[in-house]
Coordinates of C-alpha atoms in Angstrom, one line a residue:
Chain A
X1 CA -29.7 -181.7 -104.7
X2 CA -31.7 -184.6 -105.8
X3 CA -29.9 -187.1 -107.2
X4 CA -31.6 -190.0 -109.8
X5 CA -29.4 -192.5 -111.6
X6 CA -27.7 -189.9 -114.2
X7 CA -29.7 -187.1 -113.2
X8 CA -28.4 -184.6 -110.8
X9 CA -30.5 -181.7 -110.2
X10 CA -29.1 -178.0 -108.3
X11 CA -31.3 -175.4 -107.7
X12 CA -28.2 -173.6 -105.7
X13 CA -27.4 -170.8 -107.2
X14 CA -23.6 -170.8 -109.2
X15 CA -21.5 -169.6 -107.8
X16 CA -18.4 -171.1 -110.1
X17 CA -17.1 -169.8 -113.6
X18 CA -19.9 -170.3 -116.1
X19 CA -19.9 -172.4 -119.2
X20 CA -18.4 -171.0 -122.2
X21 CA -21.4 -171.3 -124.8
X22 CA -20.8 -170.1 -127.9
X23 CA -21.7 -170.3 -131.2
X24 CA -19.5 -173.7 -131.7
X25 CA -21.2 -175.5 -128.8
X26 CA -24.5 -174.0 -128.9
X27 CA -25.7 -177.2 -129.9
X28 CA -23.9 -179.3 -127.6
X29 CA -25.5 -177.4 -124.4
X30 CA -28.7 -177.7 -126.0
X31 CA -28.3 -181.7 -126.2
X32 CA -27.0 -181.7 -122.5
X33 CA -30.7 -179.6 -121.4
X34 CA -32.4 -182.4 -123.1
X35 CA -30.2 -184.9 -121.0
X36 CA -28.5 -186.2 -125.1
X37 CA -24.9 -186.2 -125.7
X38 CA -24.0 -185.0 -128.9
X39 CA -21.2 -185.2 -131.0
X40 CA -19.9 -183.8 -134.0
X41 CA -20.3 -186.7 -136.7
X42 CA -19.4 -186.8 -139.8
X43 CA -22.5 -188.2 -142.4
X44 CA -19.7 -189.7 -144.8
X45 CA -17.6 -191.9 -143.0
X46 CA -19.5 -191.6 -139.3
X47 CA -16.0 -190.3 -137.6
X48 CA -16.9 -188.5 -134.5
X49 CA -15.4 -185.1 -133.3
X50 CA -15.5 -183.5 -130.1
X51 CA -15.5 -180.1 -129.9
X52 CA -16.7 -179.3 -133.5
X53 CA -14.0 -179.9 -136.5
X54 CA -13.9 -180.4 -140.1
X55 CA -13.5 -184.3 -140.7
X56 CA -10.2 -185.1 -141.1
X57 CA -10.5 -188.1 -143.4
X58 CA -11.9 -186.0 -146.5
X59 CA -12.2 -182.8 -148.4
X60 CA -15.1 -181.5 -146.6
X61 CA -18.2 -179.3 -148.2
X62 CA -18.1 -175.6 -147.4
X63 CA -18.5 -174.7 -144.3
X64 CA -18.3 -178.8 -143.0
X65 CA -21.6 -179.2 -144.9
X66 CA -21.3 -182.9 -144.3
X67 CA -21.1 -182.4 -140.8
X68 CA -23.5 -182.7 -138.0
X69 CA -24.3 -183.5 -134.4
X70 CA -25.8 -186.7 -133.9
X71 CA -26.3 -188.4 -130.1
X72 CA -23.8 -190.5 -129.1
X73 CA -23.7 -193.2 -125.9
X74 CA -22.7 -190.9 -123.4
X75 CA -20.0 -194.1 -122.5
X76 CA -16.2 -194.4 -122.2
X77 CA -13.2 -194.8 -120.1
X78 CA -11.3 -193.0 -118.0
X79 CA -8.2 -192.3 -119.6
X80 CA -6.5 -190.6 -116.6
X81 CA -7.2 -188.3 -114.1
X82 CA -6.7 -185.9 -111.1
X83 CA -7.6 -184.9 -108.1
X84 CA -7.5 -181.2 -106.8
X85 CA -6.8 -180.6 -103.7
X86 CA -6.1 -176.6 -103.9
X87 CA -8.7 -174.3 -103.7
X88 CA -8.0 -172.1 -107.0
X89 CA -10.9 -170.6 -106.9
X90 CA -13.8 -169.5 -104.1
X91 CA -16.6 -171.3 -106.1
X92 CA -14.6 -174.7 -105.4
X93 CA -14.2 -174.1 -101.7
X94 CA -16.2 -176.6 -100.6
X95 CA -15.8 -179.2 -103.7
X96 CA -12.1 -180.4 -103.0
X97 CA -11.2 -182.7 -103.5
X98 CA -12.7 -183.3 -106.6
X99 CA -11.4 -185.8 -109.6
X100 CA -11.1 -184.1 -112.9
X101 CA -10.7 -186.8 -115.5
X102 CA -10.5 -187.4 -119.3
X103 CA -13.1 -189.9 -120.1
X104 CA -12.2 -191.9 -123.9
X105 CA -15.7 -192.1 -125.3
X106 CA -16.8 -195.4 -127.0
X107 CA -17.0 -193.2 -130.2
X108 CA -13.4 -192.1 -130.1
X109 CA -12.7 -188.6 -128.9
X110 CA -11.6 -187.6 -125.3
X111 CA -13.7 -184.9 -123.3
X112 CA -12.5 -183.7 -119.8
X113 CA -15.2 -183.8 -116.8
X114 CA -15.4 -184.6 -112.7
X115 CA -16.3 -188.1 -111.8
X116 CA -19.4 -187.8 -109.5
X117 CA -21.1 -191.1 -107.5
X118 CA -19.2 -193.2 -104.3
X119 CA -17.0 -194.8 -106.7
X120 CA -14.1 -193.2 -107.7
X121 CA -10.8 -194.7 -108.7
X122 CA -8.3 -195.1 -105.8
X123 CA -5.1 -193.5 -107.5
X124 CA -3.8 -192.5 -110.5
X125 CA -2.6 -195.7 -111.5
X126 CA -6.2 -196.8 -111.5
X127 CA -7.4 -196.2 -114.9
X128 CA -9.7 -197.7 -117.8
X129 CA -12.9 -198.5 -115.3
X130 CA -16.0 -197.7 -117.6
X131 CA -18.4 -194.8 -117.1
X132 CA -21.6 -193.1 -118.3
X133 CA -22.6 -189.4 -118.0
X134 CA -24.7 -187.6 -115.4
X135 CA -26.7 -184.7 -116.6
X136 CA -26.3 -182.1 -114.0
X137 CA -29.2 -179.8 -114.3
X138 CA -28.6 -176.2 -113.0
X139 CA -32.6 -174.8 -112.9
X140 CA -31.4 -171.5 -111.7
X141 CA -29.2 -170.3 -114.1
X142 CA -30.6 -173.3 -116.7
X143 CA -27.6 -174.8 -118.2
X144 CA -27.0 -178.3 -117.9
X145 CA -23.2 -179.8 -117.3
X146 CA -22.0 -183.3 -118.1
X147 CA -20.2 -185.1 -115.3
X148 CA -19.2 -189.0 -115.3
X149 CA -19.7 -191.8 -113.0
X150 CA -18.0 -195.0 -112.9
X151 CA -20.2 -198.4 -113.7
X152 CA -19.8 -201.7 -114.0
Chain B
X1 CA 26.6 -184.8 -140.6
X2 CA 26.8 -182.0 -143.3
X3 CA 24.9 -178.7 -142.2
X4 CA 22.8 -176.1 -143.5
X5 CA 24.2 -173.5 -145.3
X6 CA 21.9 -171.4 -142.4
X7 CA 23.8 -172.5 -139.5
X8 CA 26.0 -171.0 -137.4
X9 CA 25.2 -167.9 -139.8
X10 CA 23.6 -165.8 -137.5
X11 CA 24.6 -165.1 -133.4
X12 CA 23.0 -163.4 -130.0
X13 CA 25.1 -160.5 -129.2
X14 CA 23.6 -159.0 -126.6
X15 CA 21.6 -160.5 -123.3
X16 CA 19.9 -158.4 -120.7
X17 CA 17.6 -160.1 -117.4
X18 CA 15.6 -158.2 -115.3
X19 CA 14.9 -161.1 -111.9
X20 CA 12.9 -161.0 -109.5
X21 CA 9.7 -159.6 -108.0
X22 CA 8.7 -156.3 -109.5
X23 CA 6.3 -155.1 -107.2
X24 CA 6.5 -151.1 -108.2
X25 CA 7.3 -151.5 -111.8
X26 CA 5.0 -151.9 -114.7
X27 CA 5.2 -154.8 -117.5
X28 CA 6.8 -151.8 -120.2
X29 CA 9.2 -150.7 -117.7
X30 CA 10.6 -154.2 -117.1
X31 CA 10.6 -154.6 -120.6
X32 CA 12.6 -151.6 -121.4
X33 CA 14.8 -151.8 -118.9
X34 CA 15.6 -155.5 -119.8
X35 CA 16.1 -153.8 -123.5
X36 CA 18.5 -151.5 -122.1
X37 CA 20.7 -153.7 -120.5
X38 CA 21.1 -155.8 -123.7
X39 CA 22.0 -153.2 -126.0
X40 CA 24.3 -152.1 -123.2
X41 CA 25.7 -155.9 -123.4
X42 CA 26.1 -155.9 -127.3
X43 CA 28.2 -152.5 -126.6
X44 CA 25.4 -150.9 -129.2
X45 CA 23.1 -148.0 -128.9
X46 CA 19.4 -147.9 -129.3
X47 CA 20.1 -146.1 -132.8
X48 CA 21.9 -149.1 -133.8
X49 CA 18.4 -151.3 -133.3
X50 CA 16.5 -151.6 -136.7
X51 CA 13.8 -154.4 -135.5
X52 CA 12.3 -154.9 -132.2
X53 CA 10.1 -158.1 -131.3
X54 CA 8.3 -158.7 -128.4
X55 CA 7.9 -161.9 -127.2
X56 CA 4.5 -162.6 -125.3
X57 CA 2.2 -165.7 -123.8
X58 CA -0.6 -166.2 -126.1
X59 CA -3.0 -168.7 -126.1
X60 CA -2.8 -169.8 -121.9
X61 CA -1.5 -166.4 -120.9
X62 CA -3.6 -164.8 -123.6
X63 CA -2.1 -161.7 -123.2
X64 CA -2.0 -158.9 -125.8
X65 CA -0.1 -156.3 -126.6
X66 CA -1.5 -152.7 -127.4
X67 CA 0.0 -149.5 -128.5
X68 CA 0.9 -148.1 -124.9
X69 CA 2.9 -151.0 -124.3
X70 CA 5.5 -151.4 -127.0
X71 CA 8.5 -151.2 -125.1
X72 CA 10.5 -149.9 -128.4
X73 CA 8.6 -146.8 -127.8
X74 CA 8.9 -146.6 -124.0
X75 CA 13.0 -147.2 -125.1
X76 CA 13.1 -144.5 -127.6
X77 CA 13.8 -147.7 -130.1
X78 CA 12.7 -144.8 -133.0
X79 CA 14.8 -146.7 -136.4
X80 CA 12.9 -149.4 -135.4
X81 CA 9.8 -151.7 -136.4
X82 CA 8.0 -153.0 -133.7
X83 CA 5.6 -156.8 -133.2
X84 CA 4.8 -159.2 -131.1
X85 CA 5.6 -162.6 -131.2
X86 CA 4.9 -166.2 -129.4
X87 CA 2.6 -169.2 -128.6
X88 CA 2.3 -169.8 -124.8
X89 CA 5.6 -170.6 -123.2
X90 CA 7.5 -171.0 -126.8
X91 CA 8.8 -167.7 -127.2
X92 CA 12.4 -167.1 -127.8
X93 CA 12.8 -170.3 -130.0
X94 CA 9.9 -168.4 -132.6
X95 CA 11.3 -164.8 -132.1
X96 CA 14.8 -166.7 -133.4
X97 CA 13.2 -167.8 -136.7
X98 CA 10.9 -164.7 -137.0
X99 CA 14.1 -162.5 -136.6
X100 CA 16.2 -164.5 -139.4
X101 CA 14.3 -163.4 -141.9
X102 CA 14.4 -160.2 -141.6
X103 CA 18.5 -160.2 -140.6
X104 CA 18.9 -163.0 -143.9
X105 CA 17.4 -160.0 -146.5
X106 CA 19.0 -157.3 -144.9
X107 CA 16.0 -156.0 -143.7
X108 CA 17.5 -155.1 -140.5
X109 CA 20.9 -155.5 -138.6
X110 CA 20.8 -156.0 -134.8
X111 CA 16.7 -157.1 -133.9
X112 CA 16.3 -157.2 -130.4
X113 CA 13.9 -159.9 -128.6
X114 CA 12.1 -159.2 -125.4
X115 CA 9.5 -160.8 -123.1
X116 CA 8.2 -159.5 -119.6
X117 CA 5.8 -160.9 -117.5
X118 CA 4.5 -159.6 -113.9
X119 CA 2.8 -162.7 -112.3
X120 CA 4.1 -162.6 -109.5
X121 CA 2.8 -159.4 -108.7
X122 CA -0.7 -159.9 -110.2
X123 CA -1.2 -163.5 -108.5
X124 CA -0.6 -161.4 -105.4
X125 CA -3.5 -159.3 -106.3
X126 CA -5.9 -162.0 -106.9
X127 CA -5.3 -163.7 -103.5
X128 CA -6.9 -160.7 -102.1
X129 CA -10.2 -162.2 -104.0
X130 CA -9.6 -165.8 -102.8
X131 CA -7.9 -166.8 -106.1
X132 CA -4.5 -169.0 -106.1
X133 CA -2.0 -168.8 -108.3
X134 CA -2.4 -167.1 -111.7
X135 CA -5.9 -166.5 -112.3
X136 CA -5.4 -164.0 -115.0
X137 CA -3.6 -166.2 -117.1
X138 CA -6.0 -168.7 -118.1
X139 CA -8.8 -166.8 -120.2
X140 CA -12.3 -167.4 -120.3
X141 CA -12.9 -170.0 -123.2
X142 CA -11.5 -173.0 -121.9
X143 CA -14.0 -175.7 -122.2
X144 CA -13.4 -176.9 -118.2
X145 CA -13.4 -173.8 -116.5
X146 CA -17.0 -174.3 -114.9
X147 CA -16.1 -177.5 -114.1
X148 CA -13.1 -176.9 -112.2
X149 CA -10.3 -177.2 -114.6
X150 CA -8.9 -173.1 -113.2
X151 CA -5.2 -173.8 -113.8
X152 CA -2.5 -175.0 -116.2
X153 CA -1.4 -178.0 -113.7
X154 CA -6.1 -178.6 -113.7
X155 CA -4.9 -180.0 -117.4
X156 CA -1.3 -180.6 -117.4
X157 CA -1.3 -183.3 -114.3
X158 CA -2.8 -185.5 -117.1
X159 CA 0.5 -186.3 -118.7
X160 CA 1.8 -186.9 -115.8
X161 CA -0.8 -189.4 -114.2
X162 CA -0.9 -191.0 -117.9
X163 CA 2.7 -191.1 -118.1
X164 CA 2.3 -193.1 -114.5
X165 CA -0.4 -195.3 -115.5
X166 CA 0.8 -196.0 -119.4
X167 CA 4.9 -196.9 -117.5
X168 CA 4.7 -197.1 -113.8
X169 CA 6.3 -193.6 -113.4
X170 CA 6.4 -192.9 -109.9
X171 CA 5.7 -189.1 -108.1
X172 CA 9.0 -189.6 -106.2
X173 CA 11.0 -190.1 -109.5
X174 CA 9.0 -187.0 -110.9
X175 CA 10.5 -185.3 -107.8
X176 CA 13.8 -186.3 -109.1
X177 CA 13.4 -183.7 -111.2
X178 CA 12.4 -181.0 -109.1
X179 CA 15.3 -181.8 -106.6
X180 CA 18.4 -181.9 -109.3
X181 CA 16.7 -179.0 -110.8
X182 CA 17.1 -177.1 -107.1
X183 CA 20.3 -178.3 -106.4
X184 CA 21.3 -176.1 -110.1
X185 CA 19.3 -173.1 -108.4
X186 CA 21.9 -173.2 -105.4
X187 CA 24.7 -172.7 -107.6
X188 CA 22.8 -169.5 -109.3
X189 CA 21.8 -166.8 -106.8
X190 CA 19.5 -165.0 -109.5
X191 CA 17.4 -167.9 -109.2
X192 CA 14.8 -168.1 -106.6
X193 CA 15.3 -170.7 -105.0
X194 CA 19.0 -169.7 -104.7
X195 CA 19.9 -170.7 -100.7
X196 CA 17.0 -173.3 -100.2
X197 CA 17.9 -176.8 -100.7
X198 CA 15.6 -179.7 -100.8
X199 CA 15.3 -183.1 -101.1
X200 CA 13.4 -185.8 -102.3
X201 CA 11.4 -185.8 -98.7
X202 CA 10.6 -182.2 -99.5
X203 CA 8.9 -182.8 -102.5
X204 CA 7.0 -185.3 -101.4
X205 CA 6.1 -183.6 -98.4
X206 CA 4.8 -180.6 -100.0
X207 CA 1.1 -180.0 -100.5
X208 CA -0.7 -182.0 -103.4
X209 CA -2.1 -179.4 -105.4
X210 CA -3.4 -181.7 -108.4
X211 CA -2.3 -185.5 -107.2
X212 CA -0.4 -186.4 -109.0
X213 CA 1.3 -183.1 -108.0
X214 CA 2.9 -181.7 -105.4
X215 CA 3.3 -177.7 -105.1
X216 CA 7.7 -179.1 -105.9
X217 CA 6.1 -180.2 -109.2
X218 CA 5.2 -176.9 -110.1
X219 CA 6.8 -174.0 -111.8
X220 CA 7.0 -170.7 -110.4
X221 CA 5.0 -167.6 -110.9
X222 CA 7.6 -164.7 -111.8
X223 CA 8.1 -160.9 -112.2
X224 CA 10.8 -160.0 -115.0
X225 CA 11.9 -159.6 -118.2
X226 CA 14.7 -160.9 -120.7
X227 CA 16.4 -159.7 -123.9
X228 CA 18.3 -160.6 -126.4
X229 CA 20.3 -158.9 -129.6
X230 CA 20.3 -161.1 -132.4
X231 CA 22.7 -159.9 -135.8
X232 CA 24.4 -162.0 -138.7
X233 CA 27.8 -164.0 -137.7
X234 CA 30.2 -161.5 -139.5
X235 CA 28.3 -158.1 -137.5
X236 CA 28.5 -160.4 -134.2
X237 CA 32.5 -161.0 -134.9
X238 CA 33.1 -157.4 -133.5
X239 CA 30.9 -157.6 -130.6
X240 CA 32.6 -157.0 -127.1
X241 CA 30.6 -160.7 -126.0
X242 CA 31.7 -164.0 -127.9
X243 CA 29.2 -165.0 -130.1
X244 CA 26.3 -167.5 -129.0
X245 CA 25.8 -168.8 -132.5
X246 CA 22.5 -170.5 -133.9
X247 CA 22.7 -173.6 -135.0
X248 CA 19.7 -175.4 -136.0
X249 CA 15.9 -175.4 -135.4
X250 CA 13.1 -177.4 -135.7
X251 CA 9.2 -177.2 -134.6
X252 CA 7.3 -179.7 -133.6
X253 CA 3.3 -179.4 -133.3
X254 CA 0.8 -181.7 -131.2
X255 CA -1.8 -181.6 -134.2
X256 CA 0.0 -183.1 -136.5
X257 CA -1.5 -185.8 -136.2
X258 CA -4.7 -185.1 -134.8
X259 CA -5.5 -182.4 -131.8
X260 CA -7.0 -185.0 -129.4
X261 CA -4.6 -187.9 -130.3
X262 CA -4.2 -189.5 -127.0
X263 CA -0.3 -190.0 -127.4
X264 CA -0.1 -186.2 -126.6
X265 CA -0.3 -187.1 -122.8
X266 CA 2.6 -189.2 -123.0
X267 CA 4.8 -187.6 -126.0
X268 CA 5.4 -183.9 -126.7
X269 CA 5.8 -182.8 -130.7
X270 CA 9.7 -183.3 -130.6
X271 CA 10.2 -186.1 -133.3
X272 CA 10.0 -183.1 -136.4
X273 CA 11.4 -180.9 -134.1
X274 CA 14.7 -182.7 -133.5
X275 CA 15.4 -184.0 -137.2
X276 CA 15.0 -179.9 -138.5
X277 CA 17.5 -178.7 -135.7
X278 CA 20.1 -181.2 -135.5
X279 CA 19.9 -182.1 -139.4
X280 CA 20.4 -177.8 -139.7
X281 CA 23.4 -178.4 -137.3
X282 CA 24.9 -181.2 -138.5
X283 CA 25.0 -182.8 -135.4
X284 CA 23.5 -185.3 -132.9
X285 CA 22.1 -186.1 -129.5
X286 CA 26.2 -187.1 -128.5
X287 CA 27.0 -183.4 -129.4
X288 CA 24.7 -181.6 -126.4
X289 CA 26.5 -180.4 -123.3
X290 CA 23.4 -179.5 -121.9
X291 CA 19.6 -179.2 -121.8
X292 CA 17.6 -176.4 -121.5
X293 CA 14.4 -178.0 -121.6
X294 CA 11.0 -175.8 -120.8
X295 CA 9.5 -177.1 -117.8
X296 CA 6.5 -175.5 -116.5
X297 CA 6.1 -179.3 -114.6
X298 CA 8.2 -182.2 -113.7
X299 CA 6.7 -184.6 -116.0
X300 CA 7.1 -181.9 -119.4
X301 CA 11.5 -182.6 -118.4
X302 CA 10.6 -186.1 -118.5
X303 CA 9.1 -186.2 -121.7
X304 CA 11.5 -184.4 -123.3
X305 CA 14.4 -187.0 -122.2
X306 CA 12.4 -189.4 -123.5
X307 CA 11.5 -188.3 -126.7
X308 CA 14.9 -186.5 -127.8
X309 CA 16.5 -190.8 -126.9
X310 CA 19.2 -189.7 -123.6
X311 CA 17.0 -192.5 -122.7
X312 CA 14.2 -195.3 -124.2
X313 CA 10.3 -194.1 -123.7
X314 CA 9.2 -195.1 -120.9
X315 CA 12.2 -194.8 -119.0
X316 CA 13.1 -191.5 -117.7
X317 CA 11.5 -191.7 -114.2
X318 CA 14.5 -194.6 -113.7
X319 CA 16.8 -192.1 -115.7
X320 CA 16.4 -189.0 -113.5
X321 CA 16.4 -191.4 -110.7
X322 CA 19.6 -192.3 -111.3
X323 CA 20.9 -188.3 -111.2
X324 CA 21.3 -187.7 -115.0
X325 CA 20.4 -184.4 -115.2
X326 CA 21.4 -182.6 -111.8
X327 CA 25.2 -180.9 -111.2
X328 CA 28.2 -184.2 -112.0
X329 CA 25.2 -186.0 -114.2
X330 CA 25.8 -187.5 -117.4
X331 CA 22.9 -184.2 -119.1
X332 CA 22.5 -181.8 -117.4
X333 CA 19.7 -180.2 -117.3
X334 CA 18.2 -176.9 -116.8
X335 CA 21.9 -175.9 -115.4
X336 CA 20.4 -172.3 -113.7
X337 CA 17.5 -173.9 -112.1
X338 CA 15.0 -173.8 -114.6
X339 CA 11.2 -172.8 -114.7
X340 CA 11.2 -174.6 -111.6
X341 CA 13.4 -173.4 -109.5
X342 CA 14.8 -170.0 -111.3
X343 CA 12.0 -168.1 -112.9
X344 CA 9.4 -168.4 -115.3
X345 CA 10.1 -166.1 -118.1
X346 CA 8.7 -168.9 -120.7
X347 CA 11.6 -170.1 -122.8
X348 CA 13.5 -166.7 -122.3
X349 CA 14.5 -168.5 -118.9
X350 CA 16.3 -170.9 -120.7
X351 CA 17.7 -169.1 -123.3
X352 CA 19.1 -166.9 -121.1
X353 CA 21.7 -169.8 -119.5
X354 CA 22.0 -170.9 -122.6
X355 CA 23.9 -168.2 -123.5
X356 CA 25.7 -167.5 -120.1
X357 CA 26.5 -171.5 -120.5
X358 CA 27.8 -170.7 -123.9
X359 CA 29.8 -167.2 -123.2
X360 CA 31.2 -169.2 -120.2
X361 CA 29.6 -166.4 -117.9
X362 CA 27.5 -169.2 -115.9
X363 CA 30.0 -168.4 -112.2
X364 CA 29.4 -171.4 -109.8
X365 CA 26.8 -173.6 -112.8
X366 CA 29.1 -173.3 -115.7
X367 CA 29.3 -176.7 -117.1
X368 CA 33.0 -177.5 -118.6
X369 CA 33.7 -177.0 -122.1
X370 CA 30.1 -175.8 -123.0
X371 CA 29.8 -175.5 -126.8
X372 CA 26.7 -176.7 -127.7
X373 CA 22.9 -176.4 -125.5
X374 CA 19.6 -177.5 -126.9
X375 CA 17.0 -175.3 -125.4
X376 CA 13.2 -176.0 -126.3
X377 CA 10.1 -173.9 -125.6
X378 CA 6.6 -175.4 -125.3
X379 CA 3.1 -173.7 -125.2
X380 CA -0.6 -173.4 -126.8
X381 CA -3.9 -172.7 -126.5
X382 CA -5.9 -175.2 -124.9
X383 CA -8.4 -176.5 -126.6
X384 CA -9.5 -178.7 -123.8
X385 CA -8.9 -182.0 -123.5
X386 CA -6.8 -181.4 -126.5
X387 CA -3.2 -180.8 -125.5
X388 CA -2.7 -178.4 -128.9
X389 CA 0.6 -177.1 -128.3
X390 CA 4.0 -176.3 -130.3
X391 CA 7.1 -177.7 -129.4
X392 CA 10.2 -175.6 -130.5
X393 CA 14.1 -177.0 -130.4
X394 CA 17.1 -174.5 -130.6
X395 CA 20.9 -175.8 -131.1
X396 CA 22.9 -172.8 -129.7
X397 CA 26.9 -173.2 -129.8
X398 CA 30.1 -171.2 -129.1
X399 CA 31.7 -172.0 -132.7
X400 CA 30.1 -171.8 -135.6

């Protein structure tokens, strides 16, 4: 692995449950390949979704016609978090432990990913620190995952 | 409190439980069997049964039923209709409401409500491929699965480590929890844990699967199956079994507000829920002997203390500190042992002591004067981070 500022890049080969990329989120793993963090945002009031909705604050065109994915800041807070210490799975053998957290994005929804980098928040008591998404490019199998690392 | 002209209208006749690990039988033969034993309870016949509902995980355990499974067919249930019925771990309380319709038009007589499960066994076959705990259960679909989020407790810990954060909940008073509901397990040798005490040291001793939990945080992963015969108050008048009447229900839902509302990893849906039960019943929280409460983790009992007031938000982790909720507490709770220390049959574990509380048939747990349990079921998909799940609340009593 090479490893930039938010760019992590694996050529290993996956050996881990794959993304579950359908016809919702299509876009969003598109935005993730091009290192852009999408979210669903609404065109009449600007509310911001995550995973795709109908806006709740109106009646909504067919089909969520007002609707669409715009790029966001890729910045929030952890919210609160894990850390794993059982092997569920063989893919994750060597990961534990890992921190699984739910990150509160500036724009509003939470989304759920590991927090990656040396600095990682010292129990669970130890919330609200402010991060930013790493892109973690998977060349192989060519998907791109979204993981979080804490900043000042 | 006046009551609904609903309540206390309708009763559960008839209780069968299959316990255990179930190594050589199927899911349908469980089923069946546990079938068998409650008509046998409700002194009926399977000619007497004109509705059969079976209760199943959907959403996390996402698992379906198909034509070679029905266990009213396996029964020979033939004056029957036959569907399945349930939302995760809320089961029994939505079989219940389900089934009154049908009893309130006359539609059928004597419905009988049945869910199996064989975890156990199949977590025993996906060890053999490396896998813990139940690995069939959580479907593909899940938005974390790739990155790590395998299990309910990958998703679940959250409310508890919010909880902690938002209150300064601590994991030993979560263990609380876990140790009053195995001190109830000793006093019921159909539960699991039936013979091995533990202690606060225990649970903080065991391995941290998730931290903030501990392996005594977790429920267990079962075999079995559990049935019930529901019928209308004056049918379940010349039952052989006294009547375990239903009182009141009420349903509470996470996305009500809105499915990502970050007070869902602190509250569970029980505000609607309680005022539709106990406003049915005509009673209030004073009224309860005991709590059933669903509990596939510590910090779910927790919750539910909290948000149903036997004490302020915030506070349980003092409150089951204190020992509340264990045997000689001011509620007890989860009187057979629970999800945690019994078996996980959803809410069927649950509303099973419920009614042994209520019939008095509860041997060495039997609280004193039992007449009225609120038992709750929980569940739902998981549309990750979102904690989308229903909350269900049943008022059973012994008088009507």
């Amino acid at each position: 692995m090479s490893n930039e500022s938010n760019v992590i890049i694996s050529i290993e080969p996956w050996r881990k449950p794959l993304p579950n990329i359908d016809k919702d989120n299509e876009a969003f793993f598109e935005g993730l390949k091009q290192h852009k963090f999408l979210l669903w945002r609404c065109k009449k009031c600007g509310a911001n979704y995550w995973p795709k909705a109908f806006c709740q604050n109106h009646e909504n065109e067919p089909f969520a016609a007002n609707m669409d994915w715009a790029e966001s800041s890729g910045r929030g807070k952890i919210f609160a978090f894990n850390r794993h210490q059982m092997v569920f799975h063989p893919g994750f053998k060597d990961e534990v432990p890992y921190c699984y957290a739910l990150i509160e994005l500036d724009e509003g929804p939470l989304v759920s990913s590991t927090l990656v980098g040396d600095r990682l928040p010292k129990d669970v008591y130890d919330v609200g620190q402010k991060v930013e998404v790493v892109y973690e490019d998977h060349l192989v199998e060519g998907f791109t995952l979204p993981r979080f690392r804490i900043v000042d | 409190m006046p009551k609904h002209p609903s309540s206390g209208q309708y009763a559960i006749v008839g209780l069968g439980v299959v316990a255990g690990q179930q190594p050589d039988r199927s899911e349908r033969m469980i089923a069946s069997e546990a079938a068998r034993l409650a008509i046998a309870d409700a002194g009926l016949t399977t000619r007497d049964i004109d509705g059969a509902i079976d209760l199943r995980r959907t959403g996390g355990g996402g698992d379906r039923a198909s034509y070679v499974d029905a266990y009213s067919r396996m029964l020979g249930l033939n004056n029957c209709f036959y569907f399945v019925v349930g939302r995760g771990g809320a089961l029994a309380g939505l079989g219940i409401a389900t089934a009154l319709s049908f009893l309130d038009r006359g539609i059928a007589k004597y419905i009988c409500l049945m869910g199996a499960v064989t975890d156990w066994s199949q977590a025993q076959e996906s060890r053999k491929a490396g896998h813990r705990g139940m690995a069939h259960a959580e479907k593909a679909g899940y938005w974390g699965k790739a990155l790590g989020d395998l299990r309910a407790v990958s998703h679940h810990s959250w409310m508890a480590a919010r909880h902690m954060a938002v209150y300064g909940t601590t994991s030993r008073q979560l263990g609380a929890i876990s140790v009053a509901e195995r001190a109830w397990a000793c006093k019921n040798p159909e539960a699991k844990m039936y013979g091995r005490p533990m202690t606060i040291e225990d649970h903080q001793n065991s391995q941290v699967v998730a931290d903030p939990y501990h392996l005594l945080d977790l429920s267990l992963v079962s075999d079995g199956g559990i049935a019930f015969i529901l019928t209308t108050a004056d049918r379940a008048k010349d039952r052989p079994k006294p009547p375990v009447y239903v009182l009141g229900q009420g349903f509470g839902e996470v996305s009500a507000d809105l499915w990502w509302e970050k007070k869902n990893f602190t509250h569970m849906a029980v505000p609607r829920a309680k005022e539709q039960a106990f406003g049915q019943a005509g009673l209030t929280l004073d009224d309860v002997d005991c709590c059933e409460f669903y509990d596939c983790f510590t910090a779910e009992v927790l919750f539910q203390l909290e948000d149903y007031g036997f004490c302020k938000k915030g506070e349980g982790g003092p409150f089951v500190e204190s020992g509340a909720i264990g045997p000689g507490g001011s509620i007890p709770v989860n009187t057979g042992g629970g999800l945690l220390s019994c078996y996980h049959l959803g809410d069927l574990t649950g509303m099973a002591e419920s009614i042994r509380q209520l019939r008095g048939e509860a041997g060495e747990h039997q609280i004193n004067d039992c007449n009225v349990v609120l038992t709750t079921g929980h569940g739902g998909e998981l549309i990750s981070p979102g904690m989308c799940s229903i909350h269900t609340g049943t008022l059973l009593g012994r008088h009507q």
